[in-house]
Amino acid sequence: MSRVRAAVVGGGIIGVAVARQLTRSLGNVDVTVFEKEDELAAHQTGHNSGVVHAGLYYEPGSLKARLCRRGVELLQEFTAGKGVGYEECGKVVVAHNASELGRLEAIHRRAIANGVPDVRMINADELAAVEPHARGLAALHSPRTAIVDYRAVTNALAGDVTDAGGTVALGVAVTGIEERGPEIRVASTSGTEVYDLVITCAGLQSDRLAHASGDPANPRIVPFFGDYYLLRPEKRGLVKGLIYPVPDPRYPFLGVHLTKRIDGAIMVGPNAFLAAGREAYRRAQVSPGDLGEVLGFPGFWRFAAGNLPTAARETRLVVNSRAFVEEARKYVPELQAGDVTRGPRGIRAQAMTRDGSLVDDFVITGTNRLVHVRNAPSPGATSSMAIAEHIVSEAMDRASLS
């Protein structure tokens, strides 16, 4: 049997997991991963909080719920086998009033239905036992929620790809993809090569790459940045694990929370605000082209018009560090403005439709031999290996490969 020539565009955790899954699902495959940066996990994967989500929030039976639970199992097994640090530090979702308590109880019911292990409702005294410096009316405790270094996971996944004979091409940007009959021509900064199957997992650039190869322009990626602060080392004892708010249906984003990182640091944040560039990680960095594209997109203005309270809240958090800390003090009252320092910034690739709706589900488009992952929503990193199983299975079905 002739060998299948496959390419994956994008060296984030999902792209590399897809490449690994191809080597496991197709024994006769030669896989190449294209990544335009000089390292893997350079964008969303390497700028997230490192949380391994247990599956508390998702509609029972939904694809997101199933992939999350499957993804956690695969991630636990993989990190144990590779010696990558994985810590079940636990998570509390804290309610402060009766309206939040009702929403929290609904999350508890979902978590139980999704099979989240050992999750339970706890009262204020029990919350103090789990997180001595946290305060609230009640909380949902998920002791098996974990943290991990997703950069390390991505590099370990890449090791499996190369061990299976695959290639990871760093510093090689894909400039065009063209389908010609049964073959896909991939043009890059290193030349043009021909493949039988191409899967794009381009994250912040996913819509552009898909559109350039003949896909519809929408949904569009609108980048939102999230800034974090870090607790000073002497204040890390204020937080043992993860302290989260109850999601507020008035806002499209979760809001400020406190997160332990695998290296022991404690992150406070993030906020959520329109980024001045898809890869503008420095606070003064602006990409006029990226920003102009967003401002010329009708969907963004429809989203903004429908979320004025969100804009007011997030603007306050962006310009006022004391307001940022004040949000966190709702959960840890001992926290003071002087207890934090500026931390990292992440950028979220938010898929948005022309009517201003945020896309919160998977969007996989393309043709039989060219598959575009246009949106792989949170918890994408947690679910990465399960998402890879799903994507590769669909791609194989489309291309009639076995």
mmCIF file of C-alpha atoms in Angstrom:
data_model
loop_
_atom_site.group_PDB
_atom_site.id
_atom_site.type_symbol
_atom_site.label_atom_id
_atom_site.label_comp_id
_atom_site.label_asym_id
_atom_site.label_seq_id
_atom_site.Cartn_x
_atom_site.Cartn_y
_atom_site.Cartn_z
ATOM 1 C CA MET A 1 0.000 0.000 0.000
ATOM 2 C CA SER A 2 1.347 3.445 -0.905
ATOM 3 C CA ARG A 3 2.124 5.736 1.970
ATOM 4 C CA VAL A 4 -0.163 8.651 2.827
ATOM 5 C CA ARG A 5 1.505 12.054 2.712
ATOM 6 C CA ALA A 6 -0.081 14.243 5.401
ATOM 7 C CA ALA A 7 0.583 17.775 6.623
ATOM 8 C CA VAL A 8 -0.627 19.598 9.699
ATOM 9 C CA VAL A 9 -0.428 23.393 9.722
ATOM 10 C CA GLY A 10 0.019 24.818 13.219
ATOM 11 C CA GLY A 11 2.339 23.844 16.048
ATOM 12 C CA GLY A 12 0.042 24.489 18.985
ATOM 13 C CA ILE A 13 -1.088 21.657 21.214
ATOM 14 C CA ILE A 14 -4.054 20.720 19.005
ATOM 15 C CA GLY A 15 -2.035 20.701 15.794
ATOM 16 C CA VAL A 16 0.733 18.573 17.285
ATOM 17 C CA ALA A 17 -1.816 16.240 18.921
ATOM 18 C CA VAL A 18 -3.484 15.835 15.508
ATOM 19 C CA ALA A 19 -0.125 14.972 13.919
ATOM 20 C CA ARG A 20 0.537 12.390 16.644
ATOM 21 C CA GLN A 21 -2.930 10.915 16.194
ATOM 22 C CA LEU A 22 -2.334 10.558 12.463
ATOM 23 C CA THR A 23 0.736 8.432 13.173
ATOM 24 C CA ARG A 24 -1.336 6.269 15.518
ATOM 25 C CA SER A 25 -4.405 5.927 13.273
ATOM 26 C CA LEU A 26 -2.588 5.475 9.953
ATOM 27 C CA GLY A 27 0.383 3.140 10.051
ATOM 28 C CA ASN A 28 1.367 4.075 6.506
ATOM 29 C CA VAL A 29 1.606 7.826 6.931
ATOM 30 C CA ASP A 30 4.372 10.408 6.578
ATOM 31 C CA VAL A 31 3.437 13.464 8.643
ATOM 32 C CA THR A 32 4.879 16.964 8.487
ATOM 33 C CA VAL A 33 3.956 19.679 11.004
ATOM 34 C CA PHE A 34 4.452 23.257 9.791
ATOM 35 C CA GLU A 35 4.954 25.937 12.449
ATOM 36 C CA LYS A 36 5.872 29.486 11.479
ATOM 37 C CA GLU A 37 7.524 30.259 14.826
ATOM 38 C CA ASP A 38 10.888 28.916 15.958
ATOM 39 C CA GLU A 39 9.269 26.949 18.771
ATOM 40 C CA LEU A 40 6.097 24.975 19.367
ATOM 41 C CA ALA A 41 3.231 26.264 21.542
ATOM 42 C CA ALA A 42 4.258 29.859 20.856
ATOM 43 C CA HIS A 43 0.758 31.349 20.896
ATOM 44 C CA GLN A 44 -2.446 30.299 22.690
ATOM 45 C CA THR A 45 -0.991 27.052 24.045
ATOM 46 C CA GLY A 46 1.995 28.749 25.623
ATOM 47 C CA HIS A 47 0.074 31.702 27.015
ATOM 48 C CA ASN A 48 -2.778 30.027 28.879
ATOM 49 C CA SER A 49 -3.148 29.374 32.606
ATOM 50 C CA GLY A 50 -2.281 25.668 32.503
ATOM 51 C CA VAL A 51 -5.595 24.490 33.976
ATOM 52 C CA VAL A 52 -6.783 20.961 33.197
ATOM 53 C CA HIS A 53 -10.551 21.466 33.263
ATOM 54 C CA ALA A 54 -12.575 18.645 34.790
ATOM 55 C CA GLY A 55 -15.785 19.251 32.805
ATOM 56 C CA LEU A 56 -17.942 21.190 35.257
ATOM 57 C CA TYR A 57 -19.733 23.581 32.934
ATOM 58 C CA TYR A 58 -20.626 21.807 29.719
ATOM 59 C CA GLU A 59 -24.027 20.541 28.617
ATOM 60 C CA PRO A 60 -24.225 16.836 29.557
ATOM 61 C CA GLY A 61 -23.892 14.608 26.525
ATOM 62 C CA SER A 62 -22.513 17.424 24.354
ATOM 63 C CA LEU A 63 -19.391 16.982 22.262
ATOM 64 C CA LYS A 64 -17.528 19.482 24.464
ATOM 65 C CA ALA A 65 -18.419 17.542 27.615
ATOM 66 C CA ARG A 66 -17.434 14.201 26.137
ATOM 67 C CA LEU A 67 -14.163 15.467 24.673
ATOM 68 C CA CYS A 68 -13.258 17.189 27.940
ATOM 69 C CA ARG A 69 -13.679 14.064 30.051
ATOM 70 C CA ARG A 70 -11.899 11.902 27.466
ATOM 71 C CA GLY A 71 -9.179 14.536 27.141
ATOM 72 C CA VAL A 72 -8.501 14.562 30.883
ATOM 73 C CA GLU A 73 -8.080 10.790 30.897
ATOM 74 C CA LEU A 74 -5.688 10.870 27.943
ATOM 75 C CA LEU A 75 -3.722 13.791 29.416
ATOM 76 C CA GLN A 76 -3.301 12.053 32.777
ATOM 77 C CA GLU A 77 -2.060 8.881 31.106
ATOM 78 C CA PHE A 78 0.243 10.766 28.744
ATOM 79 C CA THR A 79 1.879 13.005 31.355
ATOM 80 C CA ALA A 80 2.441 10.041 33.672
ATOM 81 C CA GLY A 81 4.159 8.128 30.886
ATOM 82 C CA LYS A 82 6.306 11.083 29.827
ATOM 83 C CA GLY A 83 7.222 12.390 33.274
ATOM 84 C CA VAL A 84 5.525 15.746 32.623
ATOM 85 C CA GLY A 85 4.354 17.478 35.807
ATOM 86 C CA TYR A 86 0.614 17.112 36.502
ATOM 87 C CA GLU A 87 -0.899 18.258 39.806
ATOM 88 C CA GLU A 88 -4.458 17.752 41.018
ATOM 89 C CA CYS A 89 -4.488 20.943 43.078
ATOM 90 C CA GLY A 90 -8.295 21.185 43.132
ATOM 91 C CA LYS A 91 -10.724 23.960 42.302
ATOM 92 C CA VAL A 92 -13.489 25.818 44.115
ATOM 93 C CA VAL A 93 -16.216 27.786 42.337
ATOM 94 C CA VAL A 94 -17.392 30.291 44.941
ATOM 95 C CA ALA A 95 -20.922 31.721 45.325
ATOM 96 C CA HIS A 96 -21.444 34.975 47.242
ATOM 97 C CA ASN A 97 -25.225 35.392 47.128
ATOM 98 C CA ALA A 98 -28.464 33.482 46.594
ATOM 99 C CA SER A 99 -28.627 34.130 42.842
ATOM 100 C CA GLU A 100 -25.122 32.749 42.421
ATOM 101 C CA LEU A 101 -26.015 29.815 44.632
ATOM 102 C CA GLY A 102 -28.780 28.762 42.265
ATOM 103 C CA ARG A 103 -26.412 28.909 39.270
ATOM 104 C CA LEU A 104 -23.774 27.028 41.248
ATOM 105 C CA GLU A 105 -26.192 24.215 42.036
ATOM 106 C CA ALA A 106 -26.974 23.968 38.316
ATOM 107 C CA ILE A 107 -23.241 23.609 37.586
ATOM 108 C CA HIS A 108 -23.077 20.880 40.232
ATOM 109 C CA ARG A 109 -25.843 18.952 38.484
ATOM 110 C CA ARG A 110 -24.027 19.261 35.163
ATOM 111 C CA ALA A 111 -20.749 18.128 36.705
ATOM 112 C CA ILE A 112 -22.395 15.034 38.165
ATOM 113 C CA ALA A 113 -24.048 14.241 34.826
ATOM 114 C CA ASN A 114 -20.679 14.638 33.065
ATOM 115 C CA GLY A 115 -19.006 12.165 35.416
ATOM 116 C CA VAL A 116 -16.644 14.635 37.078
ATOM 117 C CA PRO A 117 -15.095 12.626 39.922
ATOM 118 C CA ASP A 118 -15.521 13.542 43.613
ATOM 119 C CA VAL A 119 -17.237 16.877 42.914
ATOM 120 C CA ARG A 120 -19.459 18.164 45.737
ATOM 121 C CA MET A 121 -21.135 21.249 47.168
ATOM 122 C CA ILE A 122 -19.521 22.622 50.310
ATOM 123 C CA ASN A 123 -20.594 25.286 52.818
ATOM 124 C CA ALA A 124 -18.606 28.292 54.044
ATOM 125 C CA ASP A 125 -16.838 26.345 56.790
ATOM 126 C CA GLU A 126 -15.851 23.569 54.420
ATOM 127 C CA LEU A 127 -14.620 26.161 51.913
ATOM 128 C CA ALA A 128 -12.333 27.599 54.608
ATOM 129 C CA ALA A 129 -10.936 24.107 55.181
ATOM 130 C CA VAL A 130 -10.131 23.676 51.469
ATOM 131 C CA GLU A 131 -8.978 27.267 50.815
ATOM 132 C CA PRO A 132 -8.263 28.885 54.211
ATOM 133 C CA HIS A 133 -8.119 32.447 52.838
ATOM 134 C CA ALA A 134 -11.169 32.217 50.538
ATOM 135 C CA ARG A 135 -14.605 33.461 51.569
ATOM 136 C CA GLY A 136 -18.082 32.802 50.188
ATOM 137 C CA LEU A 137 -21.597 31.662 50.960
ATOM 138 C CA ALA A 138 -20.922 28.214 49.483
ATOM 139 C CA ALA A 139 -18.761 26.614 46.818
ATOM 140 C CA LEU A 140 -18.515 23.754 44.415
ATOM 141 C CA HIS A 141 -15.373 21.733 45.144
ATOM 142 C CA SER A 142 -13.692 19.774 42.358
ATOM 143 C CA PRO A 143 -10.665 18.177 44.031
ATOM 144 C CA ARG A 144 -9.505 16.417 40.845
ATOM 145 C CA THR A 145 -9.189 19.572 38.740
ATOM 146 C CA ALA A 146 -5.517 19.821 37.832
ATOM 147 C CA ILE A 147 -2.748 22.005 36.411
ATOM 148 C CA VAL A 148 -0.044 21.166 33.882
ATOM 149 C CA ASP A 149 2.588 22.798 31.658
ATOM 150 C CA TYR A 150 1.016 22.706 28.197
ATOM 151 C CA ARG A 151 4.248 23.742 26.501
ATOM 152 C CA ALA A 152 5.916 20.652 27.961
ATOM 153 C CA VAL A 153 2.969 18.504 26.890
ATOM 154 C CA THR A 154 3.162 19.879 23.331
ATOM 155 C CA ASN A 155 6.887 19.168 23.082
ATOM 156 C CA ALA A 156 6.347 15.634 24.398
ATOM 157 C CA LEU A 157 3.616 15.075 21.795
ATOM 158 C CA ALA A 158 6.028 16.323 19.129
ATOM 159 C CA GLY A 159 8.574 13.788 20.365
ATOM 160 C CA ASP A 160 6.092 11.025 19.588
ATOM 161 C CA VAL A 161 5.593 12.470 16.097
ATOM 162 C CA THR A 162 9.300 12.449 15.289
ATOM 163 C CA ASP A 163 9.777 9.033 16.917
ATOM 164 C CA ALA A 164 7.155 7.725 14.482
ATOM 165 C CA GLY A 165 9.146 9.126 11.555
ATOM 166 C CA GLY A 166 7.312 12.429 11.231
ATOM 167 C CA THR A 167 8.823 15.860 10.687
ATOM 168 C CA VAL A 168 8.316 19.030 12.745
ATOM 169 C CA ALA A 169 9.291 21.989 10.556
ATOM 170 C CA LEU A 170 9.888 25.029 12.787
ATOM 171 C CA GLY A 171 10.279 28.520 11.406
ATOM 172 C CA VAL A 172 8.412 27.544 8.237
ATOM 173 C CA ALA A 173 5.333 29.634 7.437
ATOM 174 C CA VAL A 174 2.636 28.270 5.140
ATOM 175 C CA THR A 175 1.821 30.903 2.525
ATOM 176 C CA GLY A 176 -0.808 29.110 0.462
ATOM 177 C CA ILE A 177 -2.791 25.884 0.116
ATOM 178 C CA GLU A 178 -4.290 24.759 -3.185
ATOM 179 C CA GLU A 179 -6.332 21.651 -3.890
ATOM 180 C CA ARG A 180 -5.683 20.028 -7.268
ATOM 181 C CA GLY A 181 -7.727 16.868 -7.720
ATOM 182 C CA PRO A 182 -6.599 14.249 -5.211
ATOM 183 C CA GLU A 183 -3.524 16.282 -4.221
ATOM 184 C CA ILE A 184 -3.048 19.292 -1.975
ATOM 185 C CA ARG A 185 -0.222 21.693 -2.774
ATOM 186 C CA VAL A 186 1.198 23.463 0.283
ATOM 187 C CA ALA A 187 3.356 26.504 -0.418
ATOM 188 C CA SER A 188 5.613 27.655 2.392
ATOM 189 C CA THR A 189 8.710 29.704 3.000
ATOM 190 C CA SER A 190 10.728 26.547 2.338
ATOM 191 C CA GLY A 191 9.084 25.722 -1.015
ATOM 192 C CA THR A 192 6.031 23.864 -2.331
ATOM 193 C CA GLU A 193 5.190 20.261 -1.481
ATOM 194 C CA VAL A 194 2.333 17.934 -2.390
ATOM 195 C CA TYR A 195 0.219 16.001 0.122
ATOM 196 C CA ASP A 196 -2.696 13.585 0.134
ATOM 197 C CA LEU A 197 -4.236 15.040 3.292
ATOM 198 C CA VAL A 198 -3.836 18.455 4.954
ATOM 199 C CA ILE A 199 -5.323 19.511 8.303
ATOM 200 C CA THR A 200 -4.997 23.128 9.394
ATOM 201 C CA CYS A 201 -5.010 23.963 13.115
ATOM 202 C CA ALA A 202 -3.872 27.552 12.834
ATOM 203 C CA GLY A 203 -5.533 29.089 15.895
ATOM 204 C CA LEU A 204 -5.276 32.878 15.709
ATOM 205 C CA GLN A 205 -4.739 32.676 11.928
ATOM 206 C CA SER A 206 -7.266 29.893 11.238
ATOM 207 C CA ASP A 207 -9.856 31.983 9.400
ATOM 208 C CA ARG A 208 -7.294 33.661 7.140
ATOM 209 C CA LEU A 209 -5.657 30.399 6.134
ATOM 210 C CA ALA A 210 -9.014 28.730 5.480
ATOM 211 C CA HIS A 211 -10.359 31.689 3.496
ATOM 212 C CA ALA A 212 -7.203 31.908 1.374
ATOM 213 C CA SER A 213 -7.718 28.282 0.305
ATOM 214 C CA GLY A 214 -11.349 28.797 -0.723
ATOM 215 C CA ASP A 215 -13.336 28.606 2.528
ATOM 216 C CA PRO A 216 -15.921 31.256 3.506
ATOM 217 C CA ALA A 217 -14.539 34.288 5.347
ATOM 218 C CA ASN A 218 -16.790 33.685 8.342
ATOM 219 C CA PRO A 219 -16.711 32.949 11.169
ATOM 220 C CA ARG A 220 -13.999 35.548 11.704
ATOM 221 C CA ILE A 221 -11.322 35.449 14.395
ATOM 222 C CA VAL A 222 -11.513 38.451 16.714
ATOM 223 C CA PRO A 223 -8.561 38.501 19.145
ATOM 224 C CA PHE A 224 -9.187 39.320 22.812
ATOM 225 C CA PHE A 225 -6.274 39.762 25.187
ATOM 226 C CA GLY A 226 -6.253 38.650 28.779
ATOM 227 C CA ASP A 227 -3.778 40.184 31.222
ATOM 228 C CA TYR A 228 -2.672 38.391 34.362
ATOM 229 C CA TYR A 229 -1.059 39.620 37.553
ATOM 230 C CA LEU A 230 1.167 37.402 39.690
ATOM 231 C CA LEU A 231 1.110 37.172 43.467
ATOM 232 C CA ARG A 232 4.429 38.089 45.018
ATOM 233 C CA PRO A 233 6.221 34.904 46.169
ATOM 234 C CA GLU A 234 5.696 35.711 49.854
ATOM 235 C CA LYS A 235 1.909 35.920 49.236
ATOM 236 C CA ARG A 236 1.466 32.625 47.406
ATOM 237 C CA GLY A 237 0.202 31.016 50.586
ATOM 238 C CA LEU A 238 -3.081 32.893 50.136
ATOM 239 C CA VAL A 239 -4.117 30.399 47.439
ATOM 240 C CA LYS A 240 -3.739 26.612 47.489
ATOM 241 C CA GLY A 241 -5.345 25.712 44.171
ATOM 242 C CA LEU A 242 -7.875 27.341 41.854
ATOM 243 C CA ILE A 243 -10.487 29.866 43.051
ATOM 244 C CA TYR A 244 -13.134 30.726 40.458
ATOM 245 C CA PRO A 245 -16.282 32.880 40.339
ATOM 246 C CA VAL A 246 -19.686 31.553 39.372
ATOM 247 C CA PRO A 247 -20.176 32.414 35.667
ATOM 248 C CA ASP A 248 -22.461 35.423 35.217
ATOM 249 C CA PRO A 249 -24.826 35.079 32.233
ATOM 250 C CA ARG A 250 -24.711 38.869 31.728
ATOM 251 C CA TYR A 251 -21.100 38.636 30.568
ATOM 252 C CA PRO A 252 -19.600 36.566 27.740
ATOM 253 C CA PHE A 253 -16.287 36.070 29.590
ATOM 254 C CA LEU A 254 -15.696 34.458 32.985
ATOM 255 C CA GLY A 255 -13.969 37.272 34.856
ATOM 256 C CA VAL A 256 -11.051 37.462 37.265
ATOM 257 C CA HIS A 257 -10.051 34.319 39.164
ATOM 258 C CA LEU A 258 -7.007 32.984 41.017
ATOM 259 C CA THR A 259 -5.022 30.130 39.536
ATOM 260 C CA LYS A 260 -2.069 28.140 40.820
ATOM 261 C CA ARG A 261 0.471 27.366 38.100
ATOM 262 C CA ILE A 262 2.519 24.176 37.847
ATOM 263 C CA ASP A 263 5.691 26.112 38.778
ATOM 264 C CA GLY A 264 4.044 27.297 42.028
ATOM 265 C CA ALA A 265 3.256 30.838 40.876
ATOM 266 C CA ILE A 266 -0.250 32.209 41.506
ATOM 267 C CA MET A 267 -1.943 34.042 38.636
ATOM 268 C CA VAL A 268 -4.705 36.595 39.138
ATOM 269 C CA GLY A 269 -6.896 37.279 36.123
ATOM 270 C CA PRO A 270 -7.545 37.465 33.291
ATOM 271 C CA ASN A 271 -9.527 40.404 32.036
ATOM 272 C CA ALA A 272 -10.829 40.285 28.445
ATOM 273 C CA PHE A 273 -10.498 43.154 25.985
ATOM 274 C CA LEU A 274 -10.095 43.645 22.258
ATOM 275 C CA ALA A 275 -6.446 43.058 21.322
ATOM 276 C CA ALA A 276 -4.624 45.497 19.052
ATOM 277 C CA GLY A 277 -3.210 42.563 17.094
ATOM 278 C CA ARG A 278 -3.628 38.831 16.793
ATOM 279 C CA GLU A 279 -0.170 38.297 18.226
ATOM 280 C CA ALA A 280 0.229 41.534 20.211
ATOM 281 C CA TYR A 281 1.538 40.089 23.462
ATOM 282 C CA ARG A 282 3.438 43.234 24.434
ATOM 283 C CA ARG A 283 1.152 45.829 25.954
ATOM 284 C CA ALA A 284 2.208 48.658 23.642
ATOM 285 C CA GLN A 285 2.204 46.478 20.537
ATOM 286 C CA VAL A 286 -0.253 47.359 17.749
ATOM 287 C CA SER A 287 -0.884 45.696 14.395
ATOM 288 C CA PRO A 288 -2.718 48.286 12.261
ATOM 289 C CA GLY A 289 -3.792 45.630 9.765
ATOM 290 C CA ASP A 290 -5.258 43.299 12.405
ATOM 291 C CA LEU A 291 -6.971 46.138 14.246
ATOM 292 C CA GLY A 292 -8.385 47.646 11.079
ATOM 293 C CA GLU A 293 -9.761 44.272 10.044
ATOM 294 C CA VAL A 294 -11.655 43.921 13.323
ATOM 295 C CA LEU A 295 -12.959 47.490 13.265
ATOM 296 C CA GLY A 296 -14.197 46.949 9.718
ATOM 297 C CA PHE A 297 -16.055 43.761 10.649
ATOM 298 C CA PRO A 298 -19.791 44.365 11.260
ATOM 299 C CA GLY A 299 -19.972 41.406 13.625
ATOM 300 C CA PHE A 300 -17.630 43.080 16.096
ATOM 301 C CA TRP A 301 -19.786 46.204 16.335
ATOM 302 C CA ARG A 302 -22.939 44.130 16.789
ATOM 303 C CA PHE A 303 -21.179 42.193 19.559
ATOM 304 C CA ALA A 304 -19.979 45.426 21.199
ATOM 305 C CA ALA A 305 -23.431 47.028 21.039
ATOM 306 C CA GLY A 306 -24.956 44.018 22.739
ATOM 307 C CA ASN A 307 -22.327 43.862 25.488
ATOM 308 C CA LEU A 308 -21.941 47.410 26.790
ATOM 309 C CA PRO A 309 -21.870 46.313 30.478
ATOM 310 C CA THR A 310 -19.042 43.931 29.609
ATOM 311 C CA ALA A 311 -17.117 46.701 27.860
ATOM 312 C CA ALA A 312 -17.497 48.987 30.881
ATOM 313 C CA ARG A 313 -16.355 46.315 33.300
ATOM 314 C CA GLU A 314 -13.376 45.204 31.238
ATOM 315 C CA THR A 315 -12.253 48.777 30.460
ATOM 316 C CA ARG A 316 -12.121 49.445 34.187
ATOM 317 C CA LEU A 317 -9.997 46.344 34.740
ATOM 318 C CA VAL A 318 -7.616 47.256 31.916
ATOM 319 C CA VAL A 319 -6.880 50.799 33.086
ATOM 320 C CA ASN A 320 -7.006 50.316 36.862
ATOM 321 C CA SER A 321 -4.861 47.664 38.542
ATOM 322 C CA ARG A 322 -6.549 48.335 41.884
ATOM 323 C CA ALA A 323 -9.920 47.522 40.327
ATOM 324 C CA PHE A 324 -8.394 44.335 38.976
ATOM 325 C CA VAL A 325 -7.247 43.275 42.437
ATOM 326 C CA GLU A 326 -10.558 44.374 43.931
ATOM 327 C CA GLU A 327 -12.300 41.765 41.782
ATOM 328 C CA ALA A 328 -10.036 39.073 43.200
ATOM 329 C CA ARG A 329 -10.580 40.345 46.770
ATOM 330 C CA LYS A 330 -14.221 39.255 46.517
ATOM 331 C CA TYR A 331 -12.893 35.728 46.909
ATOM 332 C CA VAL A 332 -9.679 36.311 48.900
ATOM 333 C CA PRO A 333 -10.308 39.400 51.092
ATOM 334 C CA GLU A 334 -6.749 39.490 52.480
ATOM 335 C CA LEU A 335 -5.349 40.261 49.032
ATOM 336 C CA GLN A 336 -3.982 43.808 48.672
ATOM 337 C CA ALA A 337 -2.996 45.859 45.621
ATOM 338 C CA GLY A 338 0.656 45.732 46.644
ATOM 339 C CA ASP A 339 0.614 41.934 46.718
ATOM 340 C CA VAL A 340 0.712 41.588 42.925
ATOM 341 C CA THR A 341 3.068 42.336 40.052
ATOM 342 C CA ARG A 342 2.420 42.487 36.318
ATOM 343 C CA GLY A 343 2.249 39.043 34.768
ATOM 344 C CA PRO A 344 1.897 37.576 31.275
ATOM 345 C CA ARG A 345 -0.662 38.313 28.584
ATOM 346 C CA GLY A 346 -2.552 35.752 26.549
ATOM 347 C CA ILE A 347 -4.613 36.252 23.409
ATOM 348 C CA ARG A 348 -7.758 34.277 22.742
ATOM 349 C CA ALA A 349 -8.769 33.418 19.166
ATOM 350 C CA GLN A 350 -12.471 34.154 19.492
ATOM 351 C CA ALA A 351 -14.527 33.014 16.516
ATOM 352 C CA MET A 352 -17.364 35.448 15.793
ATOM 353 C CA THR A 353 -20.185 35.490 13.253
ATOM 354 C CA ARG A 354 -21.412 38.470 11.223
ATOM 355 C CA ASP A 355 -24.368 38.910 13.580
ATOM 356 C CA GLY A 356 -21.977 39.399 16.508
ATOM 357 C CA SER A 357 -22.495 35.994 18.116
ATOM 358 C CA LEU A 358 -19.539 34.262 19.751
ATOM 359 C CA VAL A 359 -19.005 30.763 18.395
ATOM 360 C CA ASP A 360 -18.780 28.349 21.311
ATOM 361 C CA ASP A 361 -18.754 25.088 19.376
ATOM 362 C CA PHE A 362 -16.421 23.248 17.037
ATOM 363 C CA VAL A 363 -16.202 24.529 13.471
ATOM 364 C CA ILE A 364 -14.542 22.066 11.098
ATOM 365 C CA THR A 365 -14.780 22.896 7.385
ATOM 366 C CA GLY A 366 -12.961 22.174 4.133
ATOM 367 C CA THR A 367 -13.142 19.321 1.646
ATOM 368 C CA ASN A 368 -12.445 15.595 1.560
ATOM 369 C CA ARG A 369 -8.668 16.042 1.660
ATOM 370 C CA LEU A 370 -8.283 19.548 3.100
ATOM 371 C CA VAL A 371 -9.696 19.941 6.615
ATOM 372 C CA HIS A 372 -9.774 23.282 8.438
ATOM 373 C CA VAL A 373 -10.192 23.447 12.213
ATOM 374 C CA ARG A 374 -11.752 26.916 12.345
ATOM 375 C CA ASN A 375 -12.701 26.799 16.018
ATOM 376 C CA ALA A 376 -11.749 24.418 18.821
ATOM 377 C CA PRO A 377 -13.279 26.108 21.868
ATOM 378 C CA SER A 378 -12.275 25.988 25.496
ATOM 379 C CA PRO A 379 -11.296 23.663 27.026
ATOM 380 C CA GLY A 380 -9.178 23.121 23.926
ATOM 381 C CA ALA A 381 -5.844 22.409 25.621
ATOM 382 C CA THR A 382 -7.414 20.034 28.164
ATOM 383 C CA SER A 383 -9.244 18.183 25.405
ATOM 384 C CA SER A 384 -6.435 18.337 22.847
ATOM 385 C CA MET A 385 -5.761 14.619 22.471
ATOM 386 C CA ALA A 386 -9.482 13.813 22.445
ATOM 387 C CA ILE A 387 -10.065 16.609 19.912
ATOM 388 C CA ALA A 388 -7.273 15.075 17.821
ATOM 389 C CA GLU A 389 -9.049 11.712 17.870
ATOM 390 C CA HIS A 390 -12.253 13.406 16.721
ATOM 391 C CA ILE A 391 -10.602 15.492 13.985
ATOM 392 C CA VAL A 392 -8.493 12.653 12.600
ATOM 393 C CA SER A 393 -11.471 10.300 12.561
ATOM 394 C CA GLU A 394 -13.497 12.855 10.605
ATOM 395 C CA ALA A 395 -10.599 13.579 8.235
ATOM 396 C CA MET A 396 -10.082 9.882 7.558
ATOM 397 C CA ASP A 397 -13.784 9.415 6.849
ATOM 398 C CA ARG A 398 -13.797 12.364 4.449
ATOM 399 C CA ALA A 399 -10.704 11.149 2.618
ATOM 400 C CA SER A 400 -11.767 7.472 2.716
ATOM 401 C CA LEU A 401 -8.557 6.506 4.508
ATOM 402 C CA SER A 402 -8.214 3.597 6.905
#
